[in-house]
mmCIF file of C-alpha atoms in Angstrom:
data_model
loop_
_atom_site.group_PDB
_atom_site.id
_atom_site.type_symbol
_atom_site.label_atom_id
_atom_site.label_comp_id
_atom_site.label_asym_id
_atom_site.label_seq_id
_atom_site.Cartn_x
_atom_site.Cartn_y
_atom_site.Cartn_z
ATOM 1 C CA UNK A 1 183.776 208.927 171.066
ATOM 2 C CA UNK A 2 184.502 205.864 173.175
ATOM 3 C CA UNK A 3 186.864 203.215 171.813
ATOM 4 C CA UNK A 4 187.442 199.683 173.092
ATOM 5 C CA UNK A 5 190.826 198.456 171.947
ATOM 6 C CA UNK A 6 192.094 194.883 171.926
ATOM 7 C CA UNK A 7 195.839 194.782 171.508
ATOM 8 C CA UNK A 8 197.876 191.601 170.993
ATOM 9 C CA UNK A 9 200.527 191.518 173.709
ATOM 10 C CA UNK A 10 203.568 189.281 174.079
ATOM 11 C CA UNK A 11 206.671 189.627 176.195
ATOM 12 C CA UNK A 12 208.998 186.696 175.414
ATOM 13 C CA UNK A 13 210.699 187.122 178.804
ATOM 14 C CA UNK A 14 207.435 186.643 180.736
ATOM 15 C CA UNK A 15 204.730 185.147 178.556
ATOM 16 C CA UNK A 16 204.370 181.594 177.305
ATOM 17 C CA UNK A 17 202.122 182.741 174.462
ATOM 18 C CA UNK A 18 200.543 185.969 173.167
ATOM 19 C CA UNK A 19 197.459 187.360 174.938
ATOM 20 C CA UNK A 20 194.908 190.115 174.350
ATOM 21 C CA UNK A 21 195.185 193.374 176.292
ATOM 22 C CA UNK A 22 191.834 195.190 176.647
ATOM 23 C CA UNK A 23 191.815 199.000 176.928
ATOM 24 C CA UNK A 24 189.065 201.603 176.906
ATOM 25 C CA UNK A 25 189.682 205.135 175.712
ATOM 26 C CA UNK A 26 187.272 208.057 176.181
ATOM 27 C CA UNK A 27 187.101 211.350 174.307
ATOM 28 C CA UNK A 28 188.572 209.939 171.119
ATOM 29 C CA UNK A 29 188.098 212.123 168.052
ATOM 30 C CA UNK A 30 186.951 210.518 164.811
ATOM 31 C CA UNK A 31 190.007 212.028 163.143
ATOM 32 C CA UNK A 32 192.454 210.414 165.580
ATOM 33 C CA UNK A 33 194.617 207.712 164.049
ATOM 34 C CA UNK A 34 195.109 204.220 165.447
ATOM 35 C CA UNK A 35 198.676 205.286 166.255
ATOM 36 C CA UNK A 36 197.255 208.128 168.390
ATOM 37 C CA UNK A 37 195.214 205.574 170.331
ATOM 38 C CA UNK A 38 198.223 203.293 170.853
ATOM 39 C CA UNK A 39 200.172 206.327 172.099
ATOM 40 C CA UNK A 40 197.392 207.109 174.557
ATOM 41 C CA UNK A 41 197.454 203.553 175.897
ATOM 42 C CA UNK A 42 201.232 203.687 176.287
ATOM 43 C CA UNK A 43 201.302 207.166 177.809
ATOM 44 C CA UNK A 44 198.166 207.039 179.955
ATOM 45 C CA UNK A 45 197.472 203.388 180.853
ATOM 46 C CA UNK A 46 200.312 200.936 180.281
ATOM 47 C CA UNK A 47 203.834 202.135 179.608
ATOM 48 C CA UNK A 48 205.010 198.594 178.851
ATOM 49 C CA UNK A 49 203.137 198.479 175.539
ATOM 50 C CA UNK A 50 205.788 198.239 172.838
ATOM 51 C CA UNK A 51 205.329 199.480 169.291
ATOM 52 C CA UNK A 52 207.482 200.809 166.502
ATOM 53 C CA UNK A 53 206.872 204.188 164.894
ATOM 54 C CA UNK A 54 208.887 207.099 163.648
ATOM 55 C CA UNK A 55 207.459 209.830 161.412
ATOM 56 C CA UNK A 56 203.790 209.143 162.216
ATOM 57 C CA UNK A 57 202.806 210.552 158.810
ATOM 58 C CA UNK A 58 202.801 207.528 156.502
ATOM 59 C CA UNK A 59 206.282 208.022 155.111
ATOM 60 C CA UNK A 60 208.721 205.980 157.198
ATOM 61 C CA UNK A 61 206.750 202.726 157.066
ATOM 62 C CA UNK A 62 207.505 201.741 160.684
ATOM 63 C CA UNK A 63 204.016 201.077 162.000
ATOM 64 C CA UNK A 64 202.425 198.551 159.658
ATOM 65 C CA UNK A 65 200.021 196.571 161.830
ATOM 66 C CA UNK A 66 197.115 194.233 161.402
ATOM 67 C CA UNK A 67 194.149 196.427 162.303
ATOM 68 C CA UNK A 68 190.698 194.857 162.511
ATOM 69 C CA UNK A 69 192.053 191.840 160.681
ATOM 70 C CA UNK A 70 193.765 193.524 157.723
ATOM 71 C CA UNK A 71 197.182 195.130 157.259
ATOM 72 C CA UNK A 72 197.324 198.938 157.440
ATOM 73 C CA UNK A 73 199.640 201.702 158.623
ATOM 74 C CA UNK A 74 198.529 202.738 162.134
ATOM 75 C CA UNK A 75 199.456 206.376 161.455
ATOM 76 C CA UNK A 76 197.346 206.572 158.294
ATOM 77 C CA UNK A 77 194.271 204.774 159.607
ATOM 78 C CA UNK A 78 191.673 207.107 161.070
ATOM 79 C CA UNK A 79 189.254 205.825 163.711
ATOM 80 C CA UNK A 80 186.349 207.022 161.559
ATOM 81 C CA UNK A 81 187.436 204.551 158.862
ATOM 82 C CA UNK A 82 186.946 201.651 161.278
ATOM 83 C CA UNK A 83 183.436 202.397 162.538
ATOM 84 C CA UNK A 84 180.070 203.536 161.243
ATOM 85 C CA UNK A 85 179.005 204.655 164.732
ATOM 86 C CA UNK A 86 179.791 208.272 165.646
ATOM 87 C CA UNK A 87 180.045 207.473 169.359
ATOM 88 C CA UNK A 88 181.715 204.080 169.606
ATOM 89 C CA UNK A 89 184.389 201.955 167.943
ATOM 90 C CA UNK A 90 185.874 198.570 168.668
ATOM 91 C CA UNK A 91 189.359 198.144 167.263
ATOM 92 C CA UNK A 92 191.664 195.156 167.280
ATOM 93 C CA UNK A 93 195.403 195.572 166.756
ATOM 94 C CA UNK A 94 197.923 192.790 166.113
ATOM 95 C CA UNK A 95 201.494 192.615 164.825
ATOM 96 C CA UNK A 96 201.953 191.800 161.133
ATOM 97 C CA UNK A 97 202.129 188.117 160.274
ATOM 98 C CA UNK A 98 204.891 185.794 159.201
ATOM 99 C CA UNK A 99 207.712 187.386 161.184
ATOM 100 C CA UNK A 100 209.035 186.632 164.675
ATOM 101 C CA UNK A 101 207.500 188.814 167.393
ATOM 102 C CA UNK A 102 210.182 190.650 169.377
ATOM 103 C CA UNK A 103 207.719 192.206 171.822
ATOM 104 C CA UNK A 104 204.018 193.152 171.609
ATOM 105 C CA UNK A 105 203.556 194.854 168.216
ATOM 106 C CA UNK A 106 207.216 194.843 167.206
ATOM 107 C CA UNK A 107 208.373 192.101 164.834
ATOM 108 C CA UNK A 108 211.819 191.134 163.587
ATOM 109 C CA UNK A 109 212.027 192.781 160.147
ATOM 110 C CA UNK A 110 215.505 191.439 159.371
ATOM 111 C CA UNK A 111 214.336 188.448 157.223
ATOM 112 C CA UNK A 112 212.153 190.918 155.278
ATOM 113 C CA UNK A 113 215.147 193.180 154.621
ATOM 114 C CA UNK A 114 217.252 190.140 153.639
ATOM 115 C CA UNK A 115 214.729 189.470 150.848
ATOM 116 C CA UNK A 116 214.829 193.157 149.946
ATOM 117 C CA UNK A 117 218.623 193.105 149.678
ATOM 118 C CA UNK A 118 218.550 189.905 147.587
ATOM 119 C CA UNK A 119 217.036 191.709 144.563
ATOM 120 C CA UNK A 120 219.899 194.269 144.434
ATOM 121 C CA UNK A 121 217.696 197.304 145.143
ATOM 122 C CA UNK A 122 220.130 199.857 143.770
ATOM 123 C CA UNK A 123 221.004 201.335 140.392
ATOM 124 C CA UNK A 124 223.605 199.366 138.416
ATOM 125 C CA UNK A 125 225.276 200.879 135.378
ATOM 126 C CA UNK A 126 229.050 200.713 135.000
ATOM 127 C CA UNK A 127 229.129 202.566 131.672
ATOM 128 C CA UNK A 128 230.791 205.998 131.676
ATOM 129 C CA UNK A 129 228.542 208.993 132.330
ATOM 130 C CA UNK A 130 227.291 211.017 129.312
ATOM 131 C CA UNK A 131 229.877 213.360 127.800
ATOM 132 C CA UNK A 132 228.402 216.388 129.566
ATOM 133 C CA UNK A 133 228.911 214.619 132.912
ATOM 134 C CA UNK A 134 225.290 215.056 133.862
ATOM 135 C CA UNK A 135 222.516 212.525 134.545
ATOM 136 C CA UNK A 136 221.569 209.649 132.255
ATOM 137 C CA UNK A 137 218.479 210.917 130.450
ATOM 138 C CA UNK A 138 215.313 208.931 129.965
ATOM 139 C CA UNK A 139 212.045 209.610 128.143
ATOM 140 C CA UNK A 140 208.895 210.363 130.135
ATOM 141 C CA UNK A 141 207.333 207.135 128.804
ATOM 142 C CA UNK A 142 210.291 205.058 130.007
ATOM 143 C CA UNK A 143 210.168 206.774 133.408
ATOM 144 C CA UNK A 144 206.421 206.129 133.679
ATOM 145 C CA UNK A 145 206.925 202.360 133.340
ATOM 146 C CA UNK A 146 208.276 202.042 136.881
ATOM 147 C CA UNK A 147 206.841 205.189 138.457
ATOM 148 C CA UNK A 148 204.376 203.268 140.632
ATOM 149 C CA UNK A 149 206.989 201.015 142.195
ATOM 150 C CA UNK A 150 209.212 203.919 143.244
ATOM 151 C CA UNK A 151 206.655 204.766 145.950
ATOM 152 C CA UNK A 152 207.405 201.781 148.225
ATOM 153 C CA UNK A 153 208.260 202.684 151.842
ATOM 154 C CA UNK A 154 209.220 199.117 152.905
ATOM 155 C CA UNK A 155 206.565 198.896 155.597
ATOM 156 C CA UNK A 156 206.025 195.149 154.863
ATOM 157 C CA UNK A 157 202.225 195.513 154.891
ATOM 158 C CA UNK A 158 202.112 193.739 151.499
ATOM 159 C CA UNK A 159 204.546 190.921 152.249
ATOM 160 C CA UNK A 160 202.937 190.136 155.607
ATOM 161 C CA UNK A 161 199.446 190.040 154.031
ATOM 162 C CA UNK A 162 200.497 187.341 151.560
ATOM 163 C CA UNK A 163 199.407 183.741 152.313
ATOM 164 C CA UNK A 164 202.367 182.440 150.288
ATOM 165 C CA UNK A 165 204.687 184.284 152.691
ATOM 166 C CA UNK A 166 202.815 182.931 155.735
ATOM 167 C CA UNK A 167 203.260 179.438 154.300
ATOM 168 C CA UNK A 168 206.953 179.843 153.541
ATOM 169 C CA UNK A 169 209.111 182.703 154.789
ATOM 170 C CA UNK A 170 211.716 181.906 152.130
ATOM 171 C CA UNK A 171 209.359 183.440 149.550
ATOM 172 C CA UNK A 172 210.912 186.823 148.758
ATOM 173 C CA UNK A 173 207.509 188.468 148.996
ATOM 174 C CA UNK A 174 205.681 191.296 147.211
ATOM 175 C CA UNK A 175 207.824 194.140 148.617
ATOM 176 C CA UNK A 176 211.087 192.673 147.290
ATOM 177 C CA UNK A 177 209.446 192.029 143.907
ATOM 178 C CA UNK A 178 208.199 195.631 143.813
ATOM 179 C CA UNK A 179 211.779 196.788 144.413
ATOM 180 C CA UNK A 180 213.045 194.448 141.695
ATOM 181 C CA UNK A 181 210.364 195.805 139.322
ATOM 182 C CA UNK A 182 211.516 199.368 139.986
ATOM 183 C CA UNK A 183 214.979 198.560 138.584
ATOM 184 C CA UNK A 184 214.139 195.812 136.047
ATOM 185 C CA UNK A 185 211.916 198.239 134.129
ATOM 186 C CA UNK A 186 214.352 201.155 134.389
ATOM 187 C CA UNK A 187 215.911 201.526 130.893
ATOM 188 C CA UNK A 188 219.077 203.029 132.421
ATOM 189 C CA UNK A 189 219.782 200.050 134.664
ATOM 190 C CA UNK A 190 221.894 197.162 133.379
ATOM 191 C CA UNK A 191 221.457 194.428 135.994
ATOM 192 C CA UNK A 192 218.015 193.235 134.995
ATOM 193 C CA UNK A 193 219.296 189.753 134.095
ATOM 194 C CA UNK A 194 220.714 189.200 137.593
ATOM 195 C CA UNK A 195 217.507 190.494 139.154
ATOM 196 C CA UNK A 196 215.326 188.325 136.920
ATOM 197 C CA UNK A 197 217.397 185.359 138.037
ATOM 198 C CA UNK A 198 216.640 186.148 141.695
ATOM 199 C CA UNK A 199 212.898 186.750 141.208
ATOM 200 C CA UNK A 200 212.588 183.784 138.816
ATOM 201 C CA UNK A 201 213.949 181.418 141.455
ATOM 202 C CA UNK A 202 211.870 178.742 143.256
ATOM 203 C CA UNK A 203 211.088 181.237 146.017
ATOM 204 C CA UNK A 204 210.493 184.128 143.633
ATOM 205 C CA UNK A 205 207.467 185.443 141.741
ATOM 206 C CA UNK A 206 206.029 182.012 140.929
ATOM 207 C CA UNK A 207 204.979 181.666 144.569
ATOM 208 C CA UNK A 208 202.499 184.510 143.987
ATOM 209 C CA UNK A 209 198.938 183.207 143.797
ATOM 210 C CA UNK A 210 197.400 186.471 142.540
ATOM 211 C CA UNK A 211 195.080 186.962 145.501
ATOM 212 C CA UNK A 212 195.519 190.769 145.631
ATOM 213 C CA UNK A 213 195.932 191.040 149.439
ATOM 214 C CA UNK A 214 199.181 192.925 148.810
ATOM 215 C CA UNK A 215 197.560 195.527 146.539
ATOM 216 C CA UNK A 216 194.775 196.080 149.063
ATOM 217 C CA UNK A 217 197.202 196.357 151.992
ATOM 218 C CA UNK A 218 199.640 198.821 150.404
ATOM 219 C CA UNK A 219 199.349 202.196 152.183
ATOM 220 C CA UNK A 220 200.950 203.879 149.161
ATOM 221 C CA UNK A 221 198.366 202.343 146.820
ATOM 222 C CA UNK A 222 201.020 200.704 144.689
ATOM 223 C CA UNK A 223 199.528 198.242 142.191
ATOM 224 C CA UNK A 224 201.613 195.462 143.716
ATOM 225 C CA UNK A 225 199.937 192.475 142.049
ATOM 226 C CA UNK A 226 200.235 194.218 138.687
ATOM 227 C CA UNK A 227 203.964 194.780 139.260
ATOM 228 C CA UNK A 228 204.404 191.099 140.170
ATOM 229 C CA UNK A 229 202.475 190.030 137.054
ATOM 230 C CA UNK A 230 204.664 192.319 134.898
ATOM 231 C CA UNK A 231 207.780 190.659 136.319
ATOM 232 C CA UNK A 232 206.224 187.237 135.609
ATOM 233 C CA UNK A 233 205.605 188.327 132.013
ATOM 234 C CA UNK A 234 209.184 189.625 131.707
ATOM 235 C CA UNK A 235 210.416 186.204 132.847
ATOM 236 C CA UNK A 236 208.046 184.360 130.514
ATOM 237 C CA UNK A 237 208.621 186.410 127.374
ATOM 238 C CA UNK A 238 212.147 187.647 128.018
ATOM 239 C CA UNK A 239 210.955 191.114 127.040
ATOM 240 C CA UNK A 240 211.309 194.134 129.294
ATOM 241 C CA UNK B 1 207.448 180.967 161.963
ATOM 242 C CA UNK B 2 205.507 179.568 159.076
ATOM 243 C CA UNK B 3 203.516 176.394 159.313
ATOM 244 C CA UNK B 4 200.559 174.784 157.660
ATOM 245 C CA UNK B 5 198.330 175.350 160.697
ATOM 246 C CA UNK B 6 199.327 179.032 160.934
ATOM 247 C CA UNK B 7 198.659 179.520 157.227
ATOM 248 C CA UNK B 8 195.227 177.885 157.370
ATOM 249 C CA UNK B 9 194.226 179.682 160.604
ATOM 250 C CA UNK B 10 195.411 183.096 159.469
ATOM 251 C CA UNK B 11 193.964 182.675 155.967
ATOM 252 C CA UNK B 12 190.588 182.317 157.677
ATOM 253 C CA UNK B 13 191.252 185.164 160.129
ATOM 254 C CA UNK B 14 192.683 187.659 157.647
ATOM 255 C CA UNK B 15 190.075 190.139 156.467
ATOM 256 C CA UNK B 16 190.970 190.111 152.821
ATOM 257 C CA UNK B 17 188.637 191.247 150.095
ATOM 258 C CA UNK B 18 187.177 189.406 147.104
ATOM 259 C CA UNK B 19 190.603 188.258 145.855
ATOM 260 C CA UNK B 20 191.360 186.587 149.192
ATOM 261 C CA UNK B 21 187.944 184.886 149.300
ATOM 262 C CA UNK B 22 188.417 183.661 145.708
ATOM 263 C CA UNK B 23 191.887 182.384 146.570
ATOM 264 C CA UNK B 24 190.537 180.400 149.538
ATOM 265 C CA UNK B 25 187.676 178.975 147.463
ATOM 266 C CA UNK B 26 190.215 178.039 144.773
ATOM 267 C CA UNK B 27 192.362 176.195 147.332
ATOM 268 C CA UNK B 28 189.433 174.343 148.931
ATOM 269 C CA UNK B 29 188.005 173.368 145.531
ATOM 270 C CA UNK B 30 191.486 172.231 144.451
ATOM 271 C CA UNK B 31 191.765 169.925 147.486
ATOM 272 C CA UNK B 32 188.258 168.574 146.781
ATOM 273 C CA UNK B 33 189.218 167.829 143.156
ATOM 274 C CA UNK B 34 192.476 166.168 144.228
ATOM 275 C CA UNK B 35 190.576 163.983 146.726
ATOM 276 C CA UNK B 36 188.121 163.038 144.003
ATOM 277 C CA UNK B 37 190.954 162.181 141.611
ATOM 278 C CA UNK B 38 192.586 159.842 144.126
ATOM 279 C CA UNK B 39 189.256 158.067 144.739
ATOM 280 C CA UNK B 40 188.565 157.981 141.004
ATOM 281 C CA UNK B 41 191.927 156.386 140.142
ATOM 282 C CA UNK B 42 191.511 153.805 142.923
ATOM 283 C CA UNK B 43 187.946 153.105 141.834
ATOM 284 C CA UNK B 44 188.799 152.752 138.145
ATOM 285 C CA UNK B 45 191.700 150.445 139.034
ATOM 286 C CA UNK B 46 189.140 148.263 140.817
ATOM 287 C CA UNK B 47 187.121 148.029 137.602
ATOM 288 C CA UNK B 48 190.141 146.443 135.940
ATOM 289 C CA UNK B 49 191.520 144.240 138.717
ATOM 290 C CA UNK B 50 188.455 143.343 140.819
ATOM 291 C CA UNK B 51 185.256 143.979 138.823
ATOM 292 C CA UNK B 52 183.009 142.821 141.689
ATOM 293 C CA UNK B 53 184.716 145.199 144.087
ATOM 294 C CA UNK B 54 184.041 147.918 141.530
ATOM 295 C CA UNK B 55 180.364 146.976 141.600
ATOM 296 C CA UNK B 56 180.481 147.457 145.374
ATOM 297 C CA UNK B 57 182.026 150.943 144.802
ATOM 298 C CA UNK B 58 179.246 151.892 142.386
ATOM 299 C CA UNK B 59 176.641 150.827 144.964
ATOM 300 C CA UNK B 60 178.509 152.840 147.607
ATOM 301 C CA UNK B 61 178.554 155.950 145.387
ATOM 302 C CA UNK B 62 174.751 155.768 145.208
ATOM 303 C CA UNK B 63 174.451 156.153 148.995
ATOM 304 C CA UNK B 64 172.754 159.589 149.322
ATOM 305 C CA UNK B 65 175.477 161.288 151.379
ATOM 306 C CA UNK B 66 178.189 160.117 148.966
ATOM 307 C CA UNK B 67 175.998 161.246 146.050
ATOM 308 C CA UNK B 68 175.773 164.699 147.663
ATOM 309 C CA UNK B 69 179.582 164.559 147.812
ATOM 310 C CA UNK B 70 179.521 164.190 144.008
ATOM 311 C CA UNK B 71 177.493 167.380 143.901
ATOM 312 C CA UNK B 72 180.196 169.107 145.942
ATOM 313 C CA UNK B 73 182.829 167.830 143.486
ATOM 314 C CA UNK B 74 180.789 169.244 140.630
ATOM 315 C CA UNK B 75 180.738 172.625 142.400
ATOM 316 C CA UNK B 76 184.494 172.413 143.025
ATOM 317 C CA UNK B 77 185.284 171.588 139.384
ATOM 318 C CA UNK B 78 183.099 174.411 138.057
ATOM 319 C CA UNK B 79 184.465 177.070 140.420
ATOM 320 C CA UNK B 80 188.079 175.940 140.077
ATOM 321 C CA UNK B 81 187.854 176.002 136.277
ATOM 322 C CA UNK B 82 186.394 179.484 135.938
ATOM 323 C CA UNK B 83 188.474 181.037 138.697
ATOM 324 C CA UNK B 84 191.564 179.417 137.179
ATOM 325 C CA UNK B 85 190.786 181.105 133.857
ATOM 326 C CA UNK B 86 190.323 184.418 135.693
ATOM 327 C CA UNK B 87 193.703 184.129 137.454
ATOM 328 C CA UNK B 88 195.436 183.128 134.221
ATOM 329 C CA UNK B 89 193.982 186.130 132.383
ATOM 330 C CA UNK B 90 195.061 188.493 135.189
ATOM 331 C CA UNK B 91 198.563 187.006 135.160
ATOM 332 C CA UNK B 92 198.874 187.420 131.391
ATOM 333 C CA UNK B 93 197.230 190.853 131.348
ATOM 334 C CA UNK B 94 198.700 192.744 134.326
ATOM 335 C CA UNK B 95 197.166 195.998 133.063
ATOM 336 C CA UNK B 96 193.687 194.562 133.712
ATOM 337 C CA UNK B 97 194.364 194.358 137.458
ATOM 338 C CA UNK B 98 191.708 197.003 138.166
ATOM 339 C CA UNK B 99 189.030 194.579 136.965
ATOM 340 C CA UNK B 100 189.999 191.893 139.475
ATOM 341 C CA UNK B 101 187.179 192.606 141.955
ATOM 342 C CA UNK B 102 184.569 192.663 139.182
ATOM 343 C CA UNK B 103 186.044 189.542 137.595
ATOM 344 C CA UNK B 104 185.816 187.681 140.934
ATOM 345 C CA UNK B 105 182.105 188.585 141.118
ATOM 346 C CA UNK B 106 181.576 187.497 137.487
ATOM 347 C CA UNK B 107 183.203 184.127 138.253
ATOM 348 C CA UNK B 108 180.828 183.592 141.202
ATOM 349 C CA UNK B 109 177.877 184.561 138.964
ATOM 350 C CA UNK B 110 178.899 182.155 136.157
ATOM 351 C CA UNK B 111 179.450 179.451 138.754
ATOM 352 C CA UNK B 112 175.965 179.892 140.255
ATOM 353 C CA UNK B 113 174.207 180.108 136.880
ATOM 354 C CA UNK B 114 175.782 176.816 135.796
ATOM 355 C CA UNK B 115 175.783 175.027 139.117
ATOM 356 C CA UNK B 116 172.169 175.615 140.209
ATOM 357 C CA UNK B 117 170.529 173.735 137.277
ATOM 358 C CA UNK B 118 173.207 171.003 137.434
ATOM 359 C CA UNK B 119 172.634 170.661 141.195
ATOM 360 C CA UNK B 120 168.858 170.382 140.670
ATOM 361 C CA UNK B 121 169.407 167.714 137.979
ATOM 362 C CA UNK B 122 171.870 165.710 140.096
ATOM 363 C CA UNK B 123 169.782 166.015 143.245
ATOM 364 C CA UNK B 124 166.655 164.858 141.444
ATOM 365 C CA UNK B 125 168.691 161.820 140.335
ATOM 366 C CA UNK B 126 169.448 160.994 143.986
ATOM 367 C CA UNK B 127 165.784 161.434 144.952
ATOM 368 C CA UNK B 128 164.671 159.315 141.965
ATOM 369 C CA UNK B 129 167.056 156.508 142.935
ATOM 370 C CA UNK B 130 165.783 156.492 146.534
ATOM 371 C CA UNK B 131 162.124 156.601 145.416
ATOM 372 C CA UNK B 132 162.696 153.654 143.074
ATOM 373 C CA UNK B 133 164.243 151.574 145.852
ATOM 374 C CA UNK B 134 161.456 152.605 148.258
ATOM 375 C CA UNK B 135 158.843 151.475 145.673
ATOM 376 C CA UNK B 136 160.435 148.025 145.788
ATOM 377 C CA UNK B 137 160.386 147.978 149.587
ATOM 378 C CA UNK B 138 164.110 148.663 149.892
ATOM 379 C CA UNK B 139 166.028 151.732 151.107
ATOM 380 C CA UNK B 140 168.851 153.824 149.744
ATOM 381 C CA UNK B 141 170.024 154.657 153.270
ATOM 382 C CA UNK B 142 171.920 151.418 153.608
ATOM 383 C CA UNK B 143 175.661 151.407 152.988
ATOM 384 C CA UNK B 144 176.743 148.202 151.216
ATOM 385 C CA UNK B 145 178.748 146.203 153.810
ATOM 386 C CA UNK B 146 182.488 146.802 153.488
ATOM 387 C CA UNK B 147 183.087 143.092 154.062
ATOM 388 C CA UNK B 148 181.680 142.561 150.525
ATOM 389 C CA UNK B 149 184.340 144.827 149.097
ATOM 390 C CA UNK B 150 187.099 143.136 151.083
ATOM 391 C CA UNK B 151 185.850 139.729 149.927
ATOM 392 C CA UNK B 152 185.871 140.713 146.239
ATOM 393 C CA UNK B 153 189.153 142.608 146.470
ATOM 394 C CA UNK B 154 190.836 139.459 147.760
#
């Protein structure tokens, strides 16, 4: 298969503004991922292309990119998913939106992680351990309440697909709310009031406009908008 | 990084699904309704303070292009209302999230079913008004001179 790739390029040391790099790749297999194609460009055509990736298997969350207009993980997106033609594909790759571009496809994730840290994404319980010294037990039903939101890999595909985040980067964003949900709905955790205060703030969950881009963008298929709505309900009713 | 222009441009460029399209339609219809409200308040204030200027406004609203604008407002109000109910239900019933795509389609269907007959009725009103004026040798394609409004408003 032949693939024409348009890649958004930007080197802050040389370029005034971002530009499109055009590359053609031959002998692409339908089962190649977009990350494979970016590797081929970097290794065979232009070594200056800069991208971030680590595990290349959809676990580390390093390579969230805007592919053909929508956020996806480059390592989980097969070429065959982007074309109906068996012999040709045209693919466009851009960095995710709402964050400063460091170079080419690499963005500054630090503001994203600041929002993540703001919801206290760790277990809080200062009570003594059970008498047997083992783990704090929980029923299967209680565990199931936050099972979905434990799957987040912090790739930022959801947050950077959210128009509310594009409009105001102070909005903590879907990923941070998903992390807050994971602990707010954990019956063993005792810091839900502090977390609800953070997510109930002016730049918290009420900035969500329920447009479902985050749920569609999540490579782990987390029901992000549902989690946000559950946090909204917890704030409204005071019930966990 | 964020700005109004970036948000508008990227909202149009982002290839979201039905939820994103509904969100954009909700925003556009919201702006249309807000614009209408501002004009409506100004116009109604005229009725109280400068009745003759209000009469000028009424004549202006009968100009065919402005009357078509009223049709657009009708569309905006209908869509905004039903999509607003949809969003509220999804916010209050998080467990129904899997129905969001279907609910967006249902909202568009309800909107079209209600709007099409209303649009035909309103449009026939515009045509009727123009035909009546034409029968009397006049035309509806003439905007009442703004100087009239300024005169009455003073």
